[in-house]
CSV table of C-alpha atoms and ligand atoms in Angstrom, one decimal:
chain,number,residue,atom,x,y,z
A,30,MET,CA,-7.0,13.0,13.9
A,31,PRO,CA,-5.3,9.6,14.1
A,32,MET,CA,-7.4,6.6,15.5
A,33,THR,CA,-11.1,7.5,15.5
A,34,THR,CA,-12.9,8.0,18.8
A,35,GLU,CA,-15.2,5.1,17.8
A,36,PHE,CA,-12.2,2.7,17.2
A,37,GLU,CA,-10.8,3.8,20.6
A,38,GLN,CA,-14.1,3.2,22.3
A,39,ARG,CA,-14.3,-0.3,20.7
A,40,LEU,CA,-10.8,-1.2,21.5
A,41,TYR,CA,-9.6,0.4,24.7
A,42,PRO,CA,-12.0,-1.3,27.2
A,43,ILE,CA,-11.0,-4.8,26.0
A,44,LEU,CA,-7.4,-4.1,25.2
A,45,PRO,CA,-5.9,-5.4,28.5
A,46,GLN,CA,-7.9,-8.7,28.0
A,47,ILE,CA,-6.6,-9.0,24.4
A,48,ALA,CA,-3.1,-8.3,25.4
A,49,ALA,CA,-3.2,-10.8,28.3
A,50,HIS,CA,-4.7,-13.5,26.0
A,51,TYR,CA,-2.5,-13.1,22.9
A,52,GLY,CA,0.6,-11.4,24.3
A,53,THR,CA,2.2,-8.2,23.0
A,54,PRO,CA,3.2,-6.9,20.5
A,55,PHE,CA,0.5,-7.1,17.8
A,56,HIS,CA,-1.2,-5.1,15.2
A,57,ILE,CA,-5.0,-5.1,15.6
A,58,TYR,CA,-7.3,-4.0,12.7
A,59,ASP,CA,-10.9,-2.7,13.0
A,60,GLU,CA,-13.4,-4.4,10.7
A,61,VAL,CA,-16.1,-1.7,11.4
A,62,GLY,CA,-13.7,1.1,10.4
A,63,ILE,CA,-12.6,-0.6,7.3
A,64,ARG,CA,-16.2,-1.2,6.2
A,65,ASP,CA,-17.1,2.4,7.0
A,66,THR,CA,-14.3,3.6,4.7
A,67,GLY,CA,-15.3,1.1,2.0
A,68,ARG,CA,-18.9,2.5,2.2
A,69,GLN,CA,-17.6,6.0,1.9
A,70,LEU,CA,-15.7,5.1,-1.3
A,71,LEU,CA,-18.8,3.5,-2.9
A,72,GLU,CA,-21.1,6.3,-1.9
A,73,GLY,CA,-18.7,9.0,-3.1
A,74,PHE,CA,-18.6,7.5,-6.6
A,75,ALA,CA,-22.1,6.1,-6.6
A,76,ARG,CA,-23.1,8.2,-9.7
A,77,LEU,CA,-20.3,6.6,-11.8
A,78,ASP,CA,-21.4,3.4,-13.5
A,79,GLY,CA,-18.8,0.7,-13.1
A,80,PHE,CA,-16.7,2.5,-10.4
A,81,GLN,CA,-14.3,0.0,-8.9
A,82,GLU,CA,-11.9,0.1,-6.0
A,83,PHE,CA,-8.9,-2.3,-6.4
A,84,PHE,CA,-7.5,-2.5,-2.9
A,85,ALA,CA,-3.7,-2.2,-3.0
A,86,VAL,CA,-2.8,-5.5,-1.5
A,87,LYS,CA,0.7,-4.5,-0.5
A,88,ALA,CA,-0.8,-2.2,2.2
A,89,LEU,CA,-2.3,-5.1,4.2
A,90,PRO,CA,-1.8,-8.5,2.6
A,91,ASN,CA,-3.8,-10.7,5.0
A,92,PRO,CA,-6.4,-13.1,3.6
A,93,GLU,CA,-9.0,-12.1,6.2
A,94,ILE,CA,-8.7,-8.4,5.2
A,95,LEU,CA,-8.8,-9.3,1.5
A,96,LYS,CA,-12.0,-11.3,2.1
A,97,LEU,CA,-13.5,-8.2,3.7
A,98,MET,CA,-12.5,-6.2,0.6
A,99,ALA,CA,-14.0,-8.9,-1.7
A,100,ALA,CA,-17.3,-8.8,0.4
A,101,MET,CA,-17.5,-5.1,-0.4
A,102,GLY,CA,-17.2,-5.8,-4.1
A,103,PHE,CA,-13.6,-4.6,-4.4
A,104,GLY,CA,-10.9,-6.0,-6.6
A,105,PHE,CA,-7.2,-6.1,-5.9
A,106,ASP,CA,-4.2,-4.2,-7.1
A,107,CYS,CA,-1.3,-6.7,-7.1
A,108,SER,CA,2.4,-6.1,-7.9
A,109,SER,CA,4.0,-9.4,-7.2
A,110,VAL,CA,3.6,-13.2,-7.6
A,111,ALA,CA,2.8,-13.5,-3.8
A,112,GLU,CA,0.1,-10.9,-4.0
A,113,LEU,CA,-1.5,-12.4,-7.1
A,114,THR,CA,-1.4,-15.9,-5.5
A,115,LEU,CA,-2.9,-14.7,-2.2
A,116,CYS,CA,-5.8,-13.0,-4.0
A,117,ARG,CA,-6.5,-16.1,-6.1
A,118,GLN,CA,-6.5,-18.2,-2.9
A,119,ILE,CA,-9.3,-16.1,-1.5
A,120,GLY,CA,-11.2,-16.6,-4.7
A,121,ALA,CA,-10.5,-13.4,-6.7
A,122,GLY,CA,-11.2,-13.9,-10.4
A,123,PRO,CA,-9.5,-12.4,-13.5
A,124,GLU,CA,-11.7,-9.2,-13.5
A,125,GLN,CA,-10.9,-8.6,-9.8
A,126,LEU,CA,-7.1,-8.6,-10.3
A,127,MET,CA,-5.1,-5.7,-11.5
A,128,PHE,CA,-1.5,-6.5,-12.0
A,129,THR,CA,0.7,-3.4,-11.9
A,130,SER,CA,4.3,-4.4,-11.8
A,131,ASN,CA,7.6,-2.7,-12.6
A,132,ASN,CA,10.8,-4.2,-13.9
A,133,THR,CA,8.7,-7.3,-14.5
A,134,SER,CA,10.3,-10.7,-14.9
A,135,ALA,CA,9.2,-13.5,-17.2
A,136,ALA,CA,8.2,-15.5,-14.2
A,137,GLU,CA,5.8,-12.7,-13.0
A,138,PHE,CA,4.1,-12.5,-16.4
A,139,GLU,CA,3.7,-16.3,-16.4
A,140,VAL,CA,1.9,-16.2,-13.0
A,141,ALA,CA,-0.1,-13.1,-14.0
A,142,LEU,CA,-1.5,-15.0,-17.1
A,143,GLN,CA,-2.4,-18.2,-15.2
A,144,ASP,CA,-5.9,-19.1,-14.1
A,145,GLY,CA,-7.7,-16.9,-16.6
A,146,GLY,CA,-5.2,-14.1,-16.2
A,147,CYS,CA,-5.9,-10.6,-14.8
A,148,ILE,CA,-6.0,-7.0,-16.0
A,149,LEU,CA,-2.5,-6.3,-17.1
A,150,ASN,CA,-1.2,-2.9,-16.5
A,151,LEU,CA,2.2,-2.6,-18.3
A,152,ASP,CA,4.9,-0.4,-16.9
A,153,ASP,CA,6.9,0.0,-20.1
A,154,ILE,CA,6.5,-0.1,-23.9
A,155,SER,CA,9.3,-2.8,-24.2
A,156,LEU,CA,7.2,-5.2,-22.1
A,157,LEU,CA,4.7,-5.6,-25.0
A,158,GLU,CA,7.2,-7.9,-26.6
A,159,LYS,CA,7.7,-9.9,-23.4
A,160,VAL,CA,4.2,-10.7,-22.4
A,161,PRO,CA,3.8,-14.3,-23.7
A,162,GLN,CA,0.3,-13.7,-24.8
A,163,LEU,CA,-1.3,-10.2,-24.9
A,164,PRO,CA,-4.8,-10.2,-23.3
A,165,GLU,CA,-7.7,-8.5,-25.0
A,166,LEU,CA,-7.8,-5.8,-22.3
A,167,LEU,CA,-4.6,-4.0,-21.6
A,168,SER,CA,-3.5,-0.8,-19.9
A,169,PHE,CA,-0.4,1.1,-19.5
A,170,ARG,CA,0.9,3.1,-16.5
A,171,TYR,CA,1.6,6.6,-17.6
A,172,ASN,CA,4.5,8.7,-16.2
A,173,PRO,CA,4.0,12.4,-17.2
A,174,GLY,CA,7.5,13.4,-16.2
A,175,PRO,CA,8.0,17.1,-16.1
A,176,ARG,CA,4.3,17.7,-16.8
A,177,ARG,CA,3.5,17.0,-13.1
A,178,THR,CA,5.2,17.2,-9.8
A,179,GLY,CA,5.0,14.3,-7.3
A,180,ASN,CA,5.5,14.3,-3.6
A,181,ASP,CA,8.1,13.2,-1.0
A,182,ILE,CA,7.3,9.6,-0.6
A,183,ILE,CA,6.9,8.6,-4.2
A,184,GLY,CA,9.4,11.2,-5.7
A,185,ASN,CA,9.3,13.5,-8.6
A,186,PRO,CA,7.8,11.8,-11.8
A,187,VAL,CA,11.0,12.7,-13.8
A,188,GLU,CA,13.1,10.7,-11.4
A,189,ALA,CA,10.5,7.9,-10.8
A,190,LYS,CA,11.2,4.5,-12.4
A,191,TYR,CA,7.6,3.9,-13.1
A,192,GLY,CA,5.5,4.1,-16.3
A,193,VAL,CA,5.6,5.0,-19.9
A,194,SER,CA,6.8,8.5,-20.9
A,195,TYR,CA,4.6,11.1,-22.6
A,196,ASP,CA,6.5,10.6,-25.9
A,197,GLN,CA,6.1,6.8,-25.9
A,198,LEU,CA,2.4,6.7,-24.9
A,199,GLU,CA,0.8,6.9,-28.3
A,200,GLU,CA,3.3,4.4,-29.8
A,201,ALA,CA,2.6,2.0,-26.9
A,202,TYR,CA,-1.2,1.9,-27.6
A,203,ARG,CA,-0.6,1.7,-31.4
A,204,ARG,CA,1.6,-1.4,-31.0
A,205,ALA,CA,-0.9,-2.9,-28.6
A,206,ARG,CA,-3.7,-2.2,-31.1
A,207,ASP,CA,-1.7,-3.6,-34.0
A,208,ARG,CA,-1.0,-6.7,-32.0
A,209,GLY,CA,-4.7,-7.5,-31.4
A,210,VAL,CA,-5.6,-5.8,-28.1
A,211,LYS,CA,-9.3,-4.9,-28.1
A,212,HIS,CA,-9.9,-2.9,-25.0
A,213,TYR,CA,-7.8,-0.3,-23.2
A,214,GLY,CA,-7.2,1.2,-19.9
A,215,LEU,CA,-5.0,4.1,-18.8
A,216,HIS,CA,-3.4,4.2,-15.3
A,217,THR,CA,-1.1,6.4,-13.3
A,218,MET,CA,0.1,6.7,-9.7
A,219,LEU,CA,1.9,9.9,-9.0
A,220,ALA,CA,1.4,10.8,-5.3
A,221,SER,CA,1.6,9.0,-2.0
A,222,ASN,CA,-0.2,10.0,1.2
A,223,GLU,CA,-1.5,13.1,-0.5
A,224,LEU,CA,-3.9,15.0,1.7
A,225,ASN,CA,-4.8,17.7,-0.9
A,226,TYR,CA,-7.7,16.2,-2.8
A,227,THR,CA,-7.2,18.6,-5.8
A,228,TYR,CA,-4.1,16.7,-6.7
A,229,MET,CA,-6.2,13.6,-7.4
A,230,VAL,CA,-8.7,15.6,-9.4
A,231,ALA,CA,-5.8,17.0,-11.5
A,232,THR,CA,-4.6,13.4,-12.0
A,233,ALA,CA,-8.0,12.3,-13.2
A,234,GLU,CA,-8.2,15.3,-15.5
A,235,MET,CA,-4.8,14.7,-16.9
A,236,LEU,CA,-5.6,11.0,-17.7
A,237,LEU,CA,-8.9,12.0,-19.4
A,238,GLU,CA,-7.1,14.5,-21.6
A,239,GLU,CA,-4.5,11.9,-22.6
A,240,MET,CA,-7.3,9.5,-23.4
A,241,GLU,CA,-8.8,12.0,-25.8
A,242,ARG,CA,-5.5,12.6,-27.4
A,243,LEU,CA,-4.9,8.9,-27.9
A,244,SER,CA,-8.4,8.3,-29.1
A,245,ALA,CA,-8.1,11.0,-31.7
A,246,ALA,CA,-4.7,9.6,-32.9
A,247,LEU,CA,-5.6,5.9,-32.9
A,248,GLY,CA,-9.3,5.6,-33.1
A,249,ILE,CA,-9.5,3.6,-29.9
A,250,GLN,CA,-11.9,4.0,-26.9
A,251,PHE,CA,-11.0,3.4,-23.3
A,252,ALA,CA,-12.7,0.8,-21.0
A,253,PHE,CA,-11.3,2.3,-17.9
A,254,VAL,CA,-9.3,5.1,-16.3
A,255,ASN,CA,-7.3,4.1,-13.2
A,256,ILE,CA,-6.2,7.0,-11.0
A,257,GLY,CA,-4.1,4.8,-8.8
A,258,GLY,CA,-3.8,5.1,-5.0
A,259,GLY,CA,-2.0,7.7,-2.9
A,260,LEU,CA,-5.0,9.2,-1.0
A,261,GLY,CA,-3.5,10.4,2.2
A,262,ILE,CA,-4.6,10.0,5.9
A,263,PRO,CA,-3.8,12.4,8.7
A,264,TYR,CA,-1.1,10.9,10.8
A,265,GLN,CA,-0.6,14.1,12.8
A,266,PRO,CA,-3.3,15.0,15.3
A,267,ASP,CA,-3.6,18.5,13.7
A,268,ALA,CA,-3.6,17.4,10.1
A,269,LYS,CA,-6.7,17.9,8.1
A,270,PRO,CA,-8.2,14.8,6.6
A,271,LEU,CA,-8.5,14.5,2.8
A,272,ASN,CA,-11.8,15.9,1.6
A,273,PHE,CA,-13.0,12.7,0.0
A,274,SER,CA,-16.5,13.8,-1.0
A,275,ALA,CA,-15.2,17.0,-2.7
A,276,MET,CA,-12.7,14.9,-4.5
A,277,ALA,CA,-15.4,12.4,-5.6
A,278,ASP,CA,-17.7,15.1,-6.7
A,279,GLU,CA,-15.1,16.9,-8.8
A,280,ILE,CA,-13.9,13.8,-10.4
A,281,THR,CA,-17.5,12.7,-11.2
A,282,ALA,CA,-18.0,16.1,-12.8
A,283,ARG,CA,-14.9,15.7,-15.0
A,284,MET,CA,-16.1,12.2,-16.0
A,285,ALA,CA,-19.5,13.6,-17.0
A,286,ALA,CA,-17.8,16.3,-19.1
A,287,PHE,CA,-15.7,13.7,-20.8
A,288,LYS,CA,-18.9,11.8,-21.7
A,289,GLN,CA,-20.4,15.0,-23.1
A,290,ARG,CA,-17.4,15.5,-25.4
A,291,ASN,CA,-16.8,11.9,-26.3
A,292,GLY,CA,-20.2,10.2,-26.2
A,293,TYR,CA,-19.1,7.5,-23.7
A,294,MET,CA,-17.7,7.2,-20.2
A,295,PRO,CA,-14.9,4.8,-19.2
A,296,HIS,CA,-15.1,3.1,-15.8
A,297,LEU,CA,-13.3,4.9,-13.0
A,298,TYR,CA,-10.9,2.7,-11.1
A,299,LEU,CA,-9.2,3.6,-7.8
A,300,GLU,CA,-6.4,1.7,-6.0
A,301,SER,CA,-6.4,2.9,-2.5
A,302,GLY,CA,-4.4,1.1,0.1
A,303,ARG,CA,-3.5,3.5,2.9
A,304,TYR,CA,-6.8,5.3,2.8
A,305,MET,CA,-8.8,2.0,3.1
A,306,THR,CA,-7.0,0.5,6.0
A,307,GLY,CA,-4.3,2.8,7.4
A,308,PRO,CA,-6.3,4.5,10.2
A,309,HIS,CA,-8.0,1.2,11.1
A,310,GLY,CA,-5.0,-0.5,12.6
A,311,VAL,CA,-2.8,0.1,15.7
A,312,LEU,CA,0.4,-1.5,16.9
A,313,VAL,CA,0.0,-2.5,20.5
A,314,THR,CA,3.2,-2.8,22.4
A,315,ALA,CA,4.2,-3.0,26.1
A,316,ALA,CA,6.8,-0.8,27.8
A,317,ILE,CA,9.6,-3.1,29.0
A,318,ASN,CA,12.4,-0.7,29.9
A,319,ARG,CA,13.0,2.9,30.9
A,320,LYS,CA,16.5,4.4,30.5
A,321,GLU,CA,17.7,7.8,31.6
A,322,ILE,CA,20.9,9.0,29.9
A,323,TYR,CA,21.2,12.2,28.0
A,324,ARG,CA,17.6,11.6,27.0
A,325,THR,CA,14.8,9.5,28.5
A,326,TYR,CA,14.2,6.3,26.5
A,327,VAL,CA,11.1,4.2,26.8
A,328,GLY,CA,11.9,0.7,25.4
A,329,VAL,CA,8.9,-1.3,24.1
A,330,ASP,CA,8.6,-4.9,23.1
A,331,ALA,CA,8.0,-4.1,19.4
A,332,ASN,CA,10.6,-2.8,17.0
A,333,MET,CA,11.2,-1.8,13.4
A,334,SER,CA,10.3,-5.3,12.2
A,335,ALA,CA,6.7,-4.4,13.0
A,336,LEU,CA,6.7,-0.9,11.6
A,337,MET,CA,9.3,0.6,9.3
A,338,ARG,CA,7.7,4.0,8.5
A,339,PRO,CA,9.2,6.1,11.3
A,340,GLY,CA,12.7,4.8,10.6
A,341,MET,CA,12.4,4.8,6.9
A,342,TYR,CA,10.6,8.0,6.2
A,343,GLY,CA,10.9,9.8,9.5
A,344,ALA,CA,7.1,9.3,9.6
A,345,TYR,CA,5.0,10.5,12.5
A,346,HIS,CA,2.8,7.9,14.2
A,347,HIS,CA,0.6,9.1,17.0
A,348,ILE,CA,1.0,7.3,20.3
A,349,THR,CA,-1.4,6.9,23.2
A,350,VAL,CA,-0.8,5.2,26.5
A,351,LEU,CA,-3.6,3.0,27.7
A,352,GLY,CA,-5.3,4.5,30.7
A,353,LYS,CA,-3.1,7.6,30.8
A,354,PRO,CA,-4.6,10.8,29.3
A,355,ALA,CA,-2.4,12.9,27.0
A,356,GLY,CA,-1.0,16.0,28.5
A,357,VAL,CA,-1.2,15.0,32.2
A,358,ASP,CA,2.3,15.2,33.7
A,359,ALA,CA,3.7,14.8,30.2
A,360,GLU,CA,7.4,14.2,29.8
A,361,VAL,CA,9.6,14.2,26.7
A,362,VAL,CA,10.9,10.8,25.7
A,363,ASP,CA,12.1,8.7,22.7
A,364,VAL,CA,10.1,5.5,22.3
A,365,THR,CA,12.5,2.8,21.0
A,366,GLY,CA,12.7,-0.8,19.8
A,367,SER,CA,15.6,-3.1,20.3
A,368,LEU,CA,17.4,-3.1,16.9
A,369,CYS,CA,21.1,-2.1,16.6
A,370,GLU,CA,20.0,0.9,14.6
A,371,ASN,CA,19.5,4.3,16.2
A,372,ASN,CA,16.6,4.9,13.8
A,373,ASP,CA,14.6,2.1,15.5
A,374,LYS,CA,12.4,4.6,17.3
A,375,PHE,CA,8.7,5.0,17.1
A,376,ALA,CA,8.8,8.5,18.5
A,377,ILE,CA,11.5,11.1,19.0
A,378,GLN,CA,11.4,13.7,21.7
A,379,ARG,CA,7.6,13.2,22.0
A,380,ARG,CA,5.6,14.6,24.9
A,381,LEU,CA,3.8,11.5,26.4
A,382,PRO,CA,2.3,10.7,29.8
A,383,PRO,CA,4.8,9.2,32.2
A,384,ILE,CA,5.3,5.6,31.1
A,385,ARG,CA,6.0,2.7,33.4
A,386,GLU,CA,7.0,-0.8,32.7
A,387,GLY,CA,4.0,-2.9,31.7
A,388,ASP,CA,2.1,0.1,30.3
A,389,LEU,CA,0.4,-0.6,26.9
A,390,LEU,CA,1.2,1.8,24.1
A,391,CYS,CA,-1.0,2.1,21.0
A,392,ILE,CA,1.0,3.3,18.0
A,393,HIS,CA,-1.7,4.6,15.6
A,394,ASP,CA,-2.4,4.3,11.9
A,395,THR,CA,-0.5,1.0,11.3
A,396,GLY,CA,-3.3,-0.5,9.2
A,397,ALA,CA,-1.4,0.1,5.9
A,398,HIS,CA,2.2,-0.3,5.0
A,399,GLY,CA,2.8,-1.4,8.6
A,400,HIS,CA,3.3,-5.1,9.2
A,401,ALA,CA,3.7,-5.6,5.5
A,402,MET,CA,6.8,-3.6,5.3
A,403,GLY,CA,8.5,-5.2,8.3
A,404,PHE,CA,11.9,-6.9,7.9
A,405,ASN,CA,14.1,-9.3,9.8
A,406,TYR,CA,17.4,-7.4,10.2
A,407,ASN,CA,19.1,-8.4,13.5
A,408,GLY,CA,16.9,-11.5,13.4
A,409,LYS,CA,14.0,-9.6,14.8
A,410,LEU,CA,10.7,-11.4,14.2
A,411,ARG,CA,7.5,-9.8,12.9
A,412,PRO,CA,4.6,-9.7,15.3
A,413,LYS,CA,1.1,-11.2,15.1
A,414,GLU,CA,-2.0,-9.6,13.5
A,415,LEU,CA,-5.4,-9.6,15.1
A,416,LEU,CA,-8.8,-8.5,13.7
A,417,LEU,CA,-11.4,-6.8,15.9
A,418,ARG,CA,-14.6,-8.1,14.2
A,419,GLN,CA,-17.8,-6.3,13.7
A,420,ASP,CA,-19.5,-8.5,16.4
A,421,GLY,CA,-16.9,-7.5,19.0
A,422,SER,CA,-14.9,-10.8,18.9
A,423,VAL,CA,-11.2,-10.8,18.2
A,424,ALA,CA,-9.4,-13.2,15.8
A,425,LEU,CA,-5.8,-14.1,15.4
A,426,ILE,CA,-5.3,-13.7,11.6
A,427,ARG,CA,-1.5,-14.1,11.6
A,428,ARG,CA,0.7,-15.7,14.2
A,429,ALA,CA,4.0,-14.1,15.2
A,430,GLU,CA,7.1,-15.3,13.4
A,431,THR,CA,9.2,-17.9,15.2
A,432,LEU,CA,12.9,-18.6,15.1
A,433,ALA,CA,12.1,-21.7,13.1
A,434,ASP,CA,10.5,-19.5,10.4
A,435,HIS,CA,13.5,-17.3,10.5
A,436,PHE,CA,16.0,-20.1,10.2
A,437,ALA,CA,14.0,-22.0,7.6
A,438,THR,CA,16.0,-20.8,4.6
A,439,LEU,CA,19.4,-21.4,6.2
A,440,LYS,CA,21.5,-24.3,5.0
A,441,PHE,CA,23.0,-25.8,8.1
A,442,GLU,CA,24.4,-28.5,5.6
A,443,PRO,CA,25.6,-26.3,2.7
A,444,ASP,CA,24.5,-27.4,-0.8
A,445,GLU,CA,27.9,-27.2,-2.6
A,446,LEU,CA,29.1,-26.8,-6.1
A,447,ALA,CA,32.7,-27.5,-7.1
A,448,PRO,CA,33.1,-25.5,-10.4
A,449,GLU,CA,35.3,-27.1,-13.0
A,450,ARG,CA,38.2,-24.8,-13.7
A,451,SER,CA,38.5,-25.5,-17.5
A,452,HIS,CA,39.4,-21.9,-18.5
A,453,PRO,CA,42.2,-20.0,-16.9
A,454,VAL,CA,41.0,-16.5,-15.9
A,455,SER,CA,43.4,-14.9,-18.3
A,456,GLU,CA,41.5,-16.5,-21.3
A,457,LEU,CA,38.1,-15.2,-20.1
A,458,ARG,CA,39.5,-11.7,-20.1
A,459,ASN,CA,39.9,-11.7,-24.0
B,23,PLP,C1,1.4,1.4,-3.6
B,23,PLP,C2,0.4,1.5,-4.7
B,23,PLP,C3,-0.9,1.8,-4.5
B,23,PLP,C4,-1.5,2.1,-3.1
B,23,PLP,O1,-0.9,3.2,-2.6
B,23,PLP,P1,-1.6,3.9,-1.2
B,23,PLP,O2,-0.7,5.0,-1.0
B,23,PLP,O3,-1.5,2.8,-0.2
B,23,PLP,O4,-2.9,4.3,-1.6
B,23,PLP,C5,-1.8,1.8,-5.6
B,23,PLP,N1,-1.3,1.5,-6.8
B,23,PLP,C6,0.0,1.2,-7.1
B,23,PLP,C7,0.4,0.9,-8.4
B,23,PLP,C8,0.9,1.2,-6.0
B,23,PLP,O5,2.2,0.9,-6.3
C-alpha cells in the first residue's frame, strides 16, 4: 500500500501541468497526508499527558516541512550542526530541540548549547566530560546490546556504534547526578522501518524497566522516556501497514502501569521521521531513453542523486506510470538513472506498463530519507522539491542544484602551503 489513493487523486490530475511548469525530475510532498499522519500520532497518544513527537529532521530537512511540523506542535530530533541551525532558523526553541548525535565533536556541542541550548541526548558516558556545560536536563541513548535484536537497516545492537551499554548506564546517570544534572531522560533507537508494532512496545517496556532500575539505584526520577523513531511504512504493495493504534494503546497501558508502580509518569517522546513523511512524497521523473540489450532498460531523467535507497539497501520503491494502469500489457524492465554505477536503478526486473519516452513515472514513498540522502558522485545534481499544499496550490520549496553550486567548493586557484622541511623524515621516526 504505497502512495494513498487520496494522494494519487490529488496529484495525478495536475501532474502534467506541474511537470510542464517546473520541469522534471522533482520530489513532491503532500501537505494533507503529512497533517493526517501528524493527527494520527497525536490522537493515538492523546491519553498521555505531555506526549511529544520530535520529527527526525534528517528524513526531510526542508524549512517548509519543518514549519508544518512546528504548526502541529512537534519538536525536532537533530543530529548535526546543519539540522540544529535549520530548526532554529524556523523558530524552534530549546524545548523543541532534541540533539542526538554520535561521535560528537567539540564544535557540535558548542552549537548545541548556543541560543538557550537544547535537550542533550548523550551517546556515550565519556561525553559527560566533554560537554562544556552540562544542562539541567540530560538524557542518554541506551544500547541494550545482546538484550535485544535489531533489524537489517540499523543492524544488531551488539554491533551498533550507538549508545551507552547496559553495564555503563547506572554509572552514566550517577556521574550526571553528581555533576549537577537535575532532570533526566532515557532514549533508545533500535529498529528502522519496523512494521511489527510489538517491537516498539517491547522497546518502551525495556526503557521503563531500566528507568525503575536506575531510580532504585540512584534515587532519581525521569522527566521523559524517548522510544526513538524506526516506525515502518509499507513500501511493497502487499506489505501490511504498522498497526499504529494498537501500538499506541499498548504503550499507553505500559505507561499507566509504570505510574501505578512508581507514582508518577514521565512524558513519552517519539522521533518518527519515515512514518511522518515517507508515504507523503513521490519522485516524479520522465522516461528519456529505452534500451533493448539482454534486458530492457527504461532510462529516466532522475538518478541516485535523488534517491539512494534502492542502490544502497536494495530497497523496493513502488512505481506507477502516469495514465497507464498497472498490469495492462505489462513488460519486465529495469528502470535506471545515468550514473556510472550499475546499482543506479530504481527498479530491477519490474513488471510495468509499456513505457515510452516522455512518460511520467512516479517513484513512491520518497518523502523520507529520499532527497536528503542524495549525493553528487559523477557530478550528478540533486533535483528540486515541491510541496502540494492543502489548498491545492504547488510551491517550489527547494530549487535544483546547479553546476555553480557543485563547483562552489573547488579551488580553481589552489590555496597553497609550502611546508618548511626543518626535520628530516629519519628524525621523525625516532
Ligand atoms: C534516524 C533517526 C530517527 C528517525 O528514524 P525513522 O526511521 O525515520 O523514523 C529517530 N531518531 C534517531 C536518533 C535517528 O537517528
